[in-house]
Amino acid sequence: MVADMPANIVQQEQVGPGQYRLTLYAPVIASCAVPGQFVYIRCTGSLDPMLRRPLSIHGVNRRKGEVLFLYQVVGRGTALLAAKRNGEQLAVMGPLGRGFTLPEPGQRVVLVGGGIGVAPLVFLGHELVQRKNQVCLLVGARSAHQLPVGKEGYTAPFELAVATDDGSCGHHGPVTDLLEKILAGEGADMVYACGPRHMLRQTASLLARFGVPGEFSLEERMGCGVGACLSCVCKTAGKGGEPFRYRRVCVEGPVFPADQLVWD
Amino acid sequence: MAKPNLAVNVAGIRMKNPVTTASGTFGFGSEYAPFVDLNRLGAIVVKGITLLPRQGNPPPRIVETPAGILNAIGLQNPGVDHFIEVALPYLRQFDLPVIVNIAGDTVEDYAALAARLDGVPGVAGLEVNISCPNVKKGGLAFGADPDSAAAVVRAVKGATRLPVVVKLSPNVTSIVRLAEAVVEAGADALSMINTLLGMAIDIRRRCPALANVMGGLSGPAIRPVAVRAVWQVYQALKVPIVGMGGIVTAEDALEFIMAGATAVAVGTANFINPRATMDIIDGIERFLVEEGVPDIQELIGAAHM
Ligand SMILES: Cc1cc2nc3c(=O)[nH]c(=O)nc-3n(C[C@H](O)[C@H](O)[C@H](O)COP(=O)(O)OP(=O)(O)OC[C@H]3O[C@@H](n4cnc5c(N)ncnc54)[C@H](O)[C@@H]3O)c2cc1C
Ligand SMILES: Cc1cc2nc3c(=O)[nH]c(=O)nc-3n(C[C@H](O)[C@H](O)[C@H](O)COP(=O)(O)O)c2cc1C
Ligand code: FES
């Protein structure tokens, strides 16, 4: 069921430089959301900025009816969102989009998050642990203080490894180095990734090289969030001789099979 | 006061209230069905359709601007046959006039589309898009020149018995001249306005924000331009007008009606509030009750005294 309704802010807390964790009381969304889905949030009551902002679901507490988000302030919309305080209301539409396909129970799964891209993967990780999957989350960031999760003190019920571009925490280099080591060693049955385009492209080529299936959560600029405006398209494999086909991130995605994506 | 009458008639298209959707902002209806009761809409205008499927422009296709958006979708659509086979049967379940927005590269394309849709059950009328700023061939080329606009309208009228609404572009020197030309060529009604040609620059990447460089501006930012266009054309011609451009609230819609629009279309506002059309219908009804106006007809053009 998709809803559009006001949701109360239960908690808004800063977790890093420009990084926030937001908890909303949104029982309808909490009751039916699956990992990989997103919501479309109005950050302000005024008409400038006007559009809503898409945020992935970072976690749900079905018992309490709460939905969690992890977001980075990048522009006006997210800055307005960050200024909202506990008890204020936001209009939220969701859950939207198609989530991750879950692997067979028992399979070994690697999650690869670039920066704030870990947001949907943490929800997925929790779900997978409950399904008795073996889960390893790899997190990459520019430097230690920009790690959205994976800092000391962050507890997750799954294995965690960190990579930073400047070497200030964990592996010194891109997070895909860690993935490559796993794929070349113990291997994985399935890889899920979310993060910047260059990271996803690199992940896609590793998956192709090692013959491992994967799914990526993509971002594109959105208008309606429900498939009506055709703003949010990404290039995917075409059928019968077409070089590619545009698919809508908001309804056919945001999660796509890695081997279906066309990079150019 | 008894319930006011909201029903209007746009060149034979009977609407239970004056509120319809702007082409390209409401898909083929099903996308918004979780949020709105499609049976309550006065009519639906669907996404622009071409003879053959179109891929559209590369992303990014949308960028936000103050109180508006720029879009360059490039008429991505599945083609007229797919529309008739897949989207139309869905819409036929509802008590809802379906107006099909059509676009072509040549006069022949428009005529072929009109012929293909003529007599198809469930199609209540055509909206002829001669004004899309986002496609290189055709589109605006027709909409900017009175002679070619008239040629398109004559061809469409010759190929269909359906009511023909012609959608005008604001990107012209005189919208009244365009309106006169297409009405003389047989247009049964006019809709206005399509988007205004605009552009935004991404200053960090030092390049245009849209992959297509330029795009169409819509949203509250364009409302005064649209109200002016409706006002001028109503003043000059006796033809039903569907007004649109930045309508977000019932008050906005009433501005268009008082400027001379028989019906209004809600576009970009759907993206902000998926229930915008419903809220606008309710708000118009409330306004009529508050003002003691028994029939919406009394307000059409009411500001021209
Ligand atoms: C499905 C999906 C899930 C996302 N999940 C998260 C998340 O969990 N955490 C997080 O921090 N970010 C997430 N993002 C990115 C987030 O939506 C953007 O950072 C945010 O919209 C930027 O808005 P702004 O007003 O701060 O920036 P501005 O640059 O001022 O935004 C201007 C316009 O661009 C759009 N926009 C800008 N960047 C993006 C982008 N990357 N993706 C989509 N639209 C964009 C905005 O919606 C707005 O219309 C997600 C994006 C998508 C598509
Ligand atoms: C994303 C988007 C797609 C559009 N596609 C079409 C289209 O296919 N055909 C058309 O005639 N107009 C199209 N339009 C123009 C709208 O129908 C409308 O004329 C314009 O957006 C002004 O109304 P608004 O400000 O309420 O959105 C589109 C507008 C938007 C924002
Ligand atoms: S945002 Fe409108 S189609 Fe995806």
XYZ file of C-alpha atoms and ligand atoms in Angstrom:
657
model
C 0.000 0.000 0.000
C 1.306 3.448 -0.917
C 0.398 6.372 1.285
C 0.797 10.148 1.262
C 0.367 11.548 4.714
C 1.907 13.744 7.351
C 4.443 11.983 9.557
C 5.794 13.234 12.861
C 9.508 13.554 13.406
C 10.344 11.283 16.313
C 14.037 12.056 16.230
C 16.455 14.058 14.139
C 20.088 13.562 15.089
C 23.331 14.599 13.508
C 25.636 11.610 13.062
C 28.502 13.191 11.139
C 29.496 16.276 9.138
C 26.264 17.161 7.322
C 24.964 13.673 7.999
C 21.687 13.077 9.795
C 19.608 10.180 11.000
C 15.882 10.887 10.881
C 13.183 8.810 12.560
C 9.591 9.345 11.437
C 6.406 7.948 12.895
C 4.827 6.518 9.731
C 3.087 3.255 10.626
C 1.620 2.560 7.177
C 5.049 2.803 5.577
C 6.751 0.926 8.420
C 4.286 -1.938 8.113
C 4.916 -2.733 4.458
C 8.295 -1.295 3.373
C 10.931 -3.657 2.039
C 14.683 -2.970 1.748
C 15.569 -0.876 -1.302
C 12.337 1.115 -1.348
C 12.311 4.856 -0.823
C 9.968 7.624 0.275
C 9.339 11.020 -1.283
C 9.489 13.744 1.364
C 8.367 17.380 1.317
C 11.130 19.307 3.036
C 9.204 22.598 3.216
C 5.673 23.944 3.052
C 6.644 26.682 0.587
C 6.857 26.425 -3.202
C 10.566 27.156 -3.447
C 12.099 24.635 -3.360
C 9.050 22.886 -4.630
C 9.766 19.260 -5.373
C 9.956 16.544 -2.797
C 13.218 14.762 -2.056
C 13.698 11.009 -2.425
C 15.336 9.206 0.514
C 15.958 5.484 0.851
C 14.553 3.642 3.807
C 17.441 2.999 6.213
C 15.472 0.901 8.669
C 12.012 0.237 10.081
C 10.674 -0.508 13.512
C 7.444 -2.267 12.635
C 6.370 -2.586 16.276
C 6.690 1.157 16.922
C 5.563 2.210 13.426
C 8.812 4.090 12.820
C 10.847 4.554 9.655
C 14.519 5.557 9.676
C 16.523 7.541 7.145
C 20.190 8.378 6.840
C 20.923 11.403 4.700
C 23.585 13.834 3.689
C 22.953 17.557 3.347
C 23.918 18.466 -0.228
C 21.661 21.374 -1.203
C 18.630 23.424 -0.239
C 16.122 20.626 0.224
C 18.239 18.487 2.501
C 19.370 21.588 4.421
C 15.718 22.463 5.119
C 15.100 18.892 6.167
C 18.028 19.003 8.575
C 16.592 22.140 10.188
C 13.367 20.331 11.140
C 13.073 19.418 14.789
C 11.511 16.617 16.801
C 7.731 16.862 16.819
C 7.455 18.714 13.492
C 5.504 17.156 10.631
C 6.542 16.259 7.099
C 4.423 15.069 4.158
C 5.760 11.686 3.096
C 4.788 9.483 0.172
C 5.758 5.875 0.237
C 6.943 3.263 0.250
C 7.863 3.793 -3.417
C 9.811 1.774 -5.958
C 10.905 -1.823 -6.152
C 13.266 -3.128 -3.510
C 16.073 -5.682 -3.590
C 15.317 -9.293 -4.507
C 16.325 -11.353 -1.529
C 18.762 -14.268 -1.952
C 18.194 -17.884 -0.914
C 18.534 -18.388 2.833
C 22.071 -19.346 3.780
C 23.738 -17.667 0.799
C 26.797 -15.478 1.280
C 26.051 -11.861 0.518
C 28.276 -8.804 0.215
C 26.861 -5.277 0.513
C 28.922 -2.441 -0.965
C 28.093 1.097 0.126
C 29.770 4.248 -1.117
C 29.310 7.161 1.292
C 25.689 7.858 2.180
C 24.827 5.015 -0.239
C 25.000 2.640 2.722
C 21.573 3.977 3.802
C 19.418 1.302 2.113
C 22.027 -1.437 2.613
C 21.782 -1.340 6.407
C 18.034 -2.080 6.185
C 18.811 -4.877 3.745
C 21.579 -6.235 5.994
C 19.246 -6.533 8.973
C 16.621 -8.299 6.867
C 19.217 -10.722 5.465
C 20.588 -11.618 8.891
C 17.067 -12.557 9.956
C 16.839 -14.793 6.908
C 20.032 -16.549 7.972
C 22.180 -15.138 5.223
C 25.873 -14.613 5.806
C 26.297 -10.841 5.402
C 29.351 -8.632 4.999
C 28.950 -4.852 4.627
C 31.758 -2.913 2.964
C 31.679 0.841 3.468
C 33.750 3.370 1.591
C 34.239 7.065 2.304
C 36.663 9.842 1.550
C 38.009 9.876 5.060
C 37.322 8.502 8.561
C 35.199 11.403 9.761
C 32.929 11.107 6.714
C 32.029 7.482 7.323
C 28.246 7.439 7.688
C 28.399 4.086 9.461
C 31.339 1.887 10.342
C 32.925 4.208 12.836
C 33.831 2.862 16.200
C 30.730 2.357 18.244
C 28.510 1.464 15.307
C 27.079 -1.955 15.964
C 25.534 -4.116 13.331
C 24.648 -7.786 13.491
C 26.874 -8.453 10.487
C 30.498 -8.316 9.455
C 31.760 -4.837 8.571
C 34.844 -3.614 6.716
C 35.829 -0.064 5.936
C 37.844 1.624 3.195
C 38.837 5.289 2.987
C 40.385 7.208 0.118
C 42.927 8.861 2.452
C 43.628 5.772 4.551
C 42.444 7.408 7.772
C 40.334 4.350 8.601
C 40.425 0.765 7.357
C 41.755 -0.050 3.905
C 43.540 2.781 2.101
C 41.836 2.937 -1.301
C 38.453 2.445 -2.949
C 35.887 0.171 -1.346
C 35.859 -1.924 -4.500
C 39.375 -3.149 -3.567
C 37.766 -4.917 -0.605
C 35.103 -6.423 -2.834
C 37.708 -7.627 -5.305
C 39.619 -9.381 -2.522
C 36.478 -11.169 -1.340
C 35.417 -12.198 -4.836
C 38.929 -13.497 -5.604
C 39.090 -15.346 -2.270
C 36.126 -16.813 -0.462
C 33.662 -15.545 -3.108
C 30.049 -14.446 -2.756
C 26.676 -15.637 -4.022
C 25.217 -12.175 -4.403
C 26.381 -8.551 -4.214
C 24.203 -5.497 -3.508
C 25.580 -2.012 -3.989
C 24.585 1.641 -3.660
C 26.822 4.646 -4.077
C 28.372 7.007 -6.605
C 28.212 6.110 -10.266
C 31.939 5.435 -10.684
C 31.827 3.016 -7.739
C 28.851 1.178 -9.210
C 30.494 0.974 -12.605
C 33.645 -0.504 -11.043
C 31.508 -2.929 -9.024
C 29.672 -3.963 -12.200
C 32.906 -4.823 -13.952
C 34.119 -6.876 -10.956
C 30.824 -8.789 -10.908
C 31.110 -9.493 -14.624
C 34.712 -10.650 -14.203
C 33.911 -13.048 -11.358
C 30.520 -14.119 -12.696
C 28.643 -13.047 -9.559
C 25.088 -11.642 -9.761
C 24.332 -8.297 -8.220
C 21.754 -5.577 -7.746
C 22.363 -1.841 -7.555
C 20.235 0.934 -6.121
C 20.385 3.975 -8.425
C 19.699 7.687 -8.101
C 18.201 9.990 -10.698
C 16.512 13.353 -10.507
C 12.835 12.905 -9.849
C 9.683 14.862 -10.558
C 6.644 12.816 -9.570
C 8.176 9.787 -7.825
C 5.373 7.547 -9.112
C 6.215 6.877 -12.766
C 4.121 9.589 -14.404
C 6.605 12.236 -15.561
C 9.463 10.166 -17.060
C 12.094 12.420 -15.501
C 14.075 9.831 -13.600
C 15.162 7.451 -16.329
C 18.361 5.426 -16.523
C 19.788 3.401 -19.396
C 19.173 -0.329 -19.243
C 19.706 -3.186 -21.703
C 17.360 -3.053 -24.687
C 15.293 -5.861 -26.133
C 15.643 -7.292 -29.650
C 18.350 -5.146 -31.190
C 17.682 -1.885 -29.336
C 20.984 -0.513 -28.005
C 19.298 0.451 -24.733
C 15.994 1.276 -23.136
C 15.200 4.018 -20.636
C 13.588 2.742 -17.449
C 12.161 4.820 -14.621
C 14.208 4.717 -11.428
C 11.134 5.546 -9.314
C 8.986 2.589 -10.360
C 11.068 0.056 -12.300
C 13.869 0.786 -9.782
C 15.539 2.209 -7.793
C 17.017 -1.306 -7.631
C 18.144 -2.851 -10.917
C 20.045 -6.068 -11.707
C 23.689 -5.081 -12.236
C 23.942 -6.820 -15.622
C 20.942 -4.843 -16.939
C 22.579 -1.443 -16.594
C 24.188 0.376 -19.513
C 27.171 2.570 -18.572
C 28.292 5.416 -20.812
C -27.537 26.647 -0.865
C -27.986 23.524 -2.991
C -24.820 21.897 -4.311
C -23.413 24.222 -6.986
C -23.151 22.964 -10.552
C -19.542 22.288 -11.508
C -20.164 20.613 -14.874
C -18.718 22.188 -18.013
C -18.657 21.325 -21.686
C -15.489 21.855 -23.710
C -16.403 21.634 -27.395
C -18.528 18.544 -26.790
C -16.330 16.988 -24.122
C -18.659 16.831 -21.107
C -16.825 17.200 -17.830
C -18.431 16.768 -14.384
C -16.155 19.522 -13.119
C -13.638 21.840 -14.806
C -10.511 20.071 -13.532
C -8.332 17.967 -15.795
C -4.673 16.949 -15.830
C -1.886 18.551 -17.866
C -0.345 16.217 -20.422
C 2.919 14.632 -19.304
C 2.380 15.212 -15.613
C -0.147 12.469 -14.876
C 1.112 9.573 -17.000
C -1.755 7.392 -18.203
C -3.686 7.742 -14.948
C -2.752 4.501 -13.191
C 0.337 6.116 -11.671
C -1.785 8.422 -9.527
C -4.625 5.970 -8.859
C -3.305 5.153 -5.343
C -3.781 8.811 -4.402
C -6.785 10.110 -6.330
C -10.210 8.852 -7.325
C -9.985 8.989 -11.116
C -13.790 8.988 -11.324
C -13.790 12.412 -9.696
C -11.673 14.113 -12.366
C -13.456 16.255 -14.945
C -11.277 14.648 -17.623
C -7.793 13.244 -18.027
C -5.272 14.437 -20.593
C -2.678 11.724 -21.063
C 1.063 11.916 -21.794
C 1.914 13.015 -25.345
C 1.655 10.177 -27.878
C 3.489 9.787 -31.180
C 2.915 7.321 -34.033
C 5.970 5.225 -33.155
C 7.520 4.700 -29.711
C 10.083 7.322 -28.650
C 13.087 7.014 -26.369
C 13.151 10.665 -25.326
C 16.158 12.697 -24.220
C 19.068 11.526 -22.047
C 18.991 12.355 -18.298
C 19.167 14.599 -16.370
C 15.762 15.524 -17.729
C 14.556 17.741 -14.904
C 15.976 20.543 -12.800
C 14.349 22.626 -10.129
C 14.185 26.426 -10.443
C 12.500 29.002 -8.184
C 8.837 27.984 -7.919
C 9.124 25.889 -11.047
C 10.895 23.136 -12.878
C 12.608 22.829 -16.223
C 11.988 19.565 -18.023
C 13.336 18.045 -21.198
C 11.657 14.644 -21.379
C 11.647 14.664 -25.187
C 8.261 12.969 -25.561
C 9.283 9.521 -24.394
C 6.187 7.382 -25.023
C 5.271 3.842 -26.105
C 3.567 4.859 -29.385
C -0.113 5.075 -30.302
C -0.741 1.338 -30.772
C 0.613 0.470 -27.348
C -1.433 3.311 -25.886
C -4.635 1.951 -27.420
C -3.888 -1.645 -26.446
C -2.546 -1.163 -22.913
C -3.241 2.259 -21.381
C -6.705 2.946 -22.775
C -8.421 -0.265 -21.551
C -7.311 0.659 -18.030
C -8.802 4.160 -18.328
C -12.057 2.827 -19.804
C -12.917 1.338 -16.392
C -13.545 4.840 -15.120
C -16.313 7.335 -15.755
C -13.786 9.770 -17.173
C -13.416 11.513 -20.547
C -9.973 10.682 -21.945
C -8.274 13.365 -24.015
C -5.292 12.099 -25.983
C -2.381 14.490 -26.449
C -0.749 13.873 -29.848
C 2.541 15.067 -31.340
C 4.289 14.537 -34.658
C 7.278 15.534 -36.761
C 5.225 16.191 -39.890
C 1.694 17.245 -40.804
C 1.162 13.668 -42.032
C 2.116 12.279 -38.602
C -0.567 14.374 -36.937
C -3.170 13.314 -39.490
C -2.240 9.644 -39.123
C -2.503 9.861 -35.318
C -5.893 11.553 -35.548
C -7.139 8.895 -37.965
C -5.814 6.072 -35.792
C -7.615 7.432 -32.696
C -10.870 8.286 -34.493
C -13.697 6.051 -33.326
C -11.582 4.248 -30.747
C -13.928 3.583 -27.792
C -13.002 5.592 -24.733
C -11.338 8.499 -26.515
C -13.307 11.697 -25.887
C -11.091 14.166 -27.714
C -7.656 15.056 -29.015
C -5.255 17.638 -27.708
C -2.878 18.584 -30.486
C 0.541 19.444 -29.132
C 2.105 21.864 -31.616
C 4.105 23.473 -28.868
C 6.578 21.116 -27.230
C 9.920 22.876 -26.775
C 11.836 19.648 -26.187
C 11.906 17.950 -29.551
C 14.168 19.114 -32.332
C 11.946 18.441 -35.301
C 8.325 19.540 -35.411
C 6.882 20.565 -32.097
C 7.550 24.217 -31.637
C 8.294 24.721 -35.334
C 4.563 24.217 -35.948
C 3.468 26.090 -32.872
C 5.474 29.218 -33.627
C 4.207 29.821 -37.140
C 0.492 30.524 -37.785
C 0.523 28.984 -41.270
C 2.069 25.670 -40.265
C -0.036 25.539 -37.103
C -3.141 25.973 -39.250
C -1.940 23.267 -41.645
C -1.611 20.780 -38.772
C -5.074 21.628 -37.484
C -6.673 21.275 -40.927
C -5.036 17.874 -41.383
C -6.176 16.679 -37.950
C -9.723 17.971 -38.447
C -9.876 16.205 -41.795
C -8.911 12.892 -40.212
C -11.198 12.710 -37.182
C -14.668 13.453 -35.895
C -13.349 13.882 -32.355
C -13.309 17.317 -30.719
C -9.923 18.887 -31.381
C -8.239 20.988 -28.706
C -5.098 22.752 -29.915
C -2.365 23.377 -27.370
C -0.587 26.680 -27.803
C 2.925 27.718 -26.928
C 3.763 30.897 -25.020
C 7.112 31.042 -26.877
C 5.715 33.316 -29.613
C 5.403 37.015 -30.252
C 1.611 36.994 -30.329
C -0.355 34.076 -28.926
C -3.549 35.734 -30.181
C -2.369 35.491 -33.797
C -1.647 31.789 -33.328
C -5.021 31.272 -31.687
C -6.836 33.027 -34.546
C -5.020 30.941 -37.140
C -5.826 27.583 -35.537
C -9.456 28.484 -34.784
C -9.915 29.550 -38.381
C -8.429 26.186 -39.406
C -11.099 24.406 -37.372
C -9.842 24.021 -33.792
C -12.826 23.316 -31.516
C -11.044 24.517 -28.392
C -7.651 25.793 -27.266
C -5.445 24.796 -24.391
C -2.766 27.033 -23.038
C -0.086 27.267 -22.076
C 2.612 24.768 -22.787
C 5.950 25.298 -21.052
C 8.168 28.358 -21.522
C 11.576 27.716 -23.046
C 14.212 28.086 -20.344
C 17.632 27.038 -19.173
C 19.710 26.532 -16.011
C 23.460 26.162 -15.480
C 25.131 23.841 -12.987
C 27.840 26.199 -11.736
C 29.912 23.480 -10.015
C 30.129 21.363 -13.153
C 30.189 24.517 -15.325
C 27.692 23.116 -17.811
C 23.974 23.196 -18.593
C 21.951 21.472 -15.870
C 19.839 19.535 -18.392
C 21.445 17.051 -20.779
C 19.288 18.582 -23.520
C 20.679 22.058 -22.578
C 17.277 23.797 -22.791
C 13.961 22.733 -21.346
C 10.387 23.758 -20.667
C 9.600 25.818 -17.589
C 6.440 24.924 -15.668
C 5.008 25.422 -12.202
C 3.829 28.455 -10.195
C 6.628 30.551 -11.721
C 4.752 30.706 -15.052
C 1.230 31.334 -13.791
C 1.032 35.080 -14.520
C 2.190 34.469 -18.089
C -0.454 31.782 -18.518
C -3.279 33.863 -17.029
C -2.328 36.694 -19.374
C -2.411 34.375 -22.395
C -5.868 33.051 -21.465
C -7.113 36.597 -20.864
C -5.884 37.870 -24.250
C -7.258 34.957 -26.258
C -10.627 35.007 -24.463
C -10.853 38.703 -25.247
C -10.154 38.118 -28.950
C -12.018 34.893 -29.738
C -15.157 32.994 -28.847
C -13.726 29.526 -28.309
C -13.565 27.273 -25.235
C -10.212 27.467 -23.468
C -8.513 24.941 -21.198
C -6.204 27.023 -18.999
C -3.033 25.764 -17.346
C 0.340 26.873 -16.083
C 1.282 26.790 -12.428
C -2.088 25.890 -10.952
C -1.481 24.585 -7.417
C -4.627 25.577 -5.509
C -8.339 26.130 -6.176
C -7.684 29.884 -6.019
C -5.154 29.549 -8.850
C -7.679 27.568 -10.907
C -10.370 30.212 -10.322
C -8.015 32.895 -11.640
C -7.862 31.050 -14.961
C -11.616 30.524 -15.049
C -12.257 34.213 -14.412
C -9.687 35.077 -17.097
C -11.814 33.070 -19.526
C -10.978 29.370 -19.193
C -13.867 26.899 -19.335
C -11.694 24.198 -17.795
C -8.276 24.033 -16.160
C -5.464 21.511 -16.154
C -3.226 20.683 -13.209
C 0.368 19.811 -14.075
C 3.502 20.259 -11.989
C 1.381 20.577 -8.822
C 0.738 16.815 -8.976
C 4.429 16.294 -8.203
C 4.195 18.409 -5.056
C 0.877 17.046 -3.875
C -0.405 13.873 -5.543
C -3.940 14.792 -4.421
C -3.748 18.292 -5.944
C -6.546 17.661 -8.475
C -8.929 16.449 -5.749
C -8.067 19.352 -3.440
C -8.680 21.804 -6.303
C -12.093 20.316 -7.149
C -13.094 20.494 -3.473
C -11.765 24.041 -3.185
C -13.655 25.272 -6.252
C -16.877 23.802 -4.906
C -16.261 25.433 -1.517
C -15.615 28.801 -3.186
C -18.893 28.615 -5.111
C -20.788 27.839 -1.910
C -19.051 30.643 -0.008
C -19.713 33.170 -2.763
C -23.263 31.958 -3.323
C -22.621 31.108 -6.966
C -24.954 28.307 -8.129
C -23.136 27.499 -11.389
C -19.470 27.613 -12.380
C -20.506 28.984 -15.812
C -21.141 32.331 -14.122
C -17.441 32.653 -13.350
C -16.050 31.861 -16.805
C -14.530 35.117 -18.028
C -16.029 36.935 -15.028
C -13.003 39.201 -14.694
C -13.639 40.769 -18.136
C -16.018 43.520 -17.095
C 15.775 6.601 -4.862
C 16.718 7.571 -4.185
C 17.093 7.346 -2.884
C 17.958 8.232 -2.231
N 18.297 7.966 -0.951
C 19.107 8.811 -0.291
C 19.466 8.559 1.065
O 19.033 7.582 1.664
N 20.283 9.443 1.688
C 20.767 10.552 1.041
O 21.504 11.307 1.650
N 20.448 10.807 -0.243
C 19.625 9.976 -0.928
N 19.277 10.247 -2.230
C 19.784 11.473 -2.852
C 18.939 12.656 -2.376
O 17.626 12.513 -2.856
C 19.535 13.993 -2.887
O 20.764 14.203 -2.271
C 18.619 15.154 -2.580
O 17.429 15.064 -3.343
C 19.293 16.476 -2.880
O 18.390 17.501 -2.610
P 18.883 18.955 -2.211
O 17.725 19.860 -2.266
O 19.615 18.894 -0.925
O 19.941 19.280 -3.311
P 19.760 20.223 -4.571
O 20.994 20.064 -5.355
O 19.382 21.594 -4.171
O 18.576 19.547 -5.343
C 17.980 20.145 -6.455
C 17.145 19.145 -7.195
O 17.831 17.998 -7.618
C 17.286 16.813 -7.071
N 18.420 15.990 -6.729
C 19.660 16.442 -6.453
N 20.503 15.430 -6.286
C 19.774 14.314 -6.457
C 20.099 12.939 -6.416
N 21.326 12.519 -6.159
N 19.108 12.063 -6.625
C 17.859 12.478 -6.880
N 17.501 13.769 -6.944
C 18.448 14.662 -6.724
C 16.473 17.241 -5.930
O 15.398 16.370 -5.622
C 15.997 18.565 -6.430
O 14.924 18.400 -7.311
C 18.443 9.371 -2.909
C 18.056 9.599 -4.224
C 17.204 8.728 -4.864
C 16.798 8.974 -6.269
C 7.400 16.621 -17.010
C 6.475 17.301 -17.978
C 6.111 16.659 -19.169
C 5.264 17.281 -20.083
N 4.894 16.617 -21.225
C 4.004 17.184 -22.082
C 3.525 16.469 -23.231
O 3.879 15.314 -23.464
N 2.658 17.115 -24.075
C 2.229 18.394 -23.830
O 1.434 18.916 -24.605
N 2.646 19.073 -22.731
C 3.519 18.507 -21.861
N 3.922 19.198 -20.731
C 3.398 20.545 -20.476
C 2.218 20.509 -19.488
O 1.137 19.755 -20.007
C 1.724 21.912 -19.130
O 1.325 22.571 -20.315
C 2.788 22.760 -18.447
O 3.550 21.952 -17.570
C 2.227 23.950 -17.692
O 1.414 23.553 -16.606
P 1.932 23.426 -15.090
O 2.706 24.649 -14.784
O 0.689 23.254 -14.266
O 2.790 22.195 -15.046
C 4.782 18.581 -19.808
C 5.147 19.227 -18.621
C 5.971 18.602 -17.703
C 6.329 19.320 -16.436
S 10.049 10.707 -11.021
Fe 8.412 10.878 -12.412
S 8.706 9.059 -13.566
Fe 10.138 8.813 -11.988
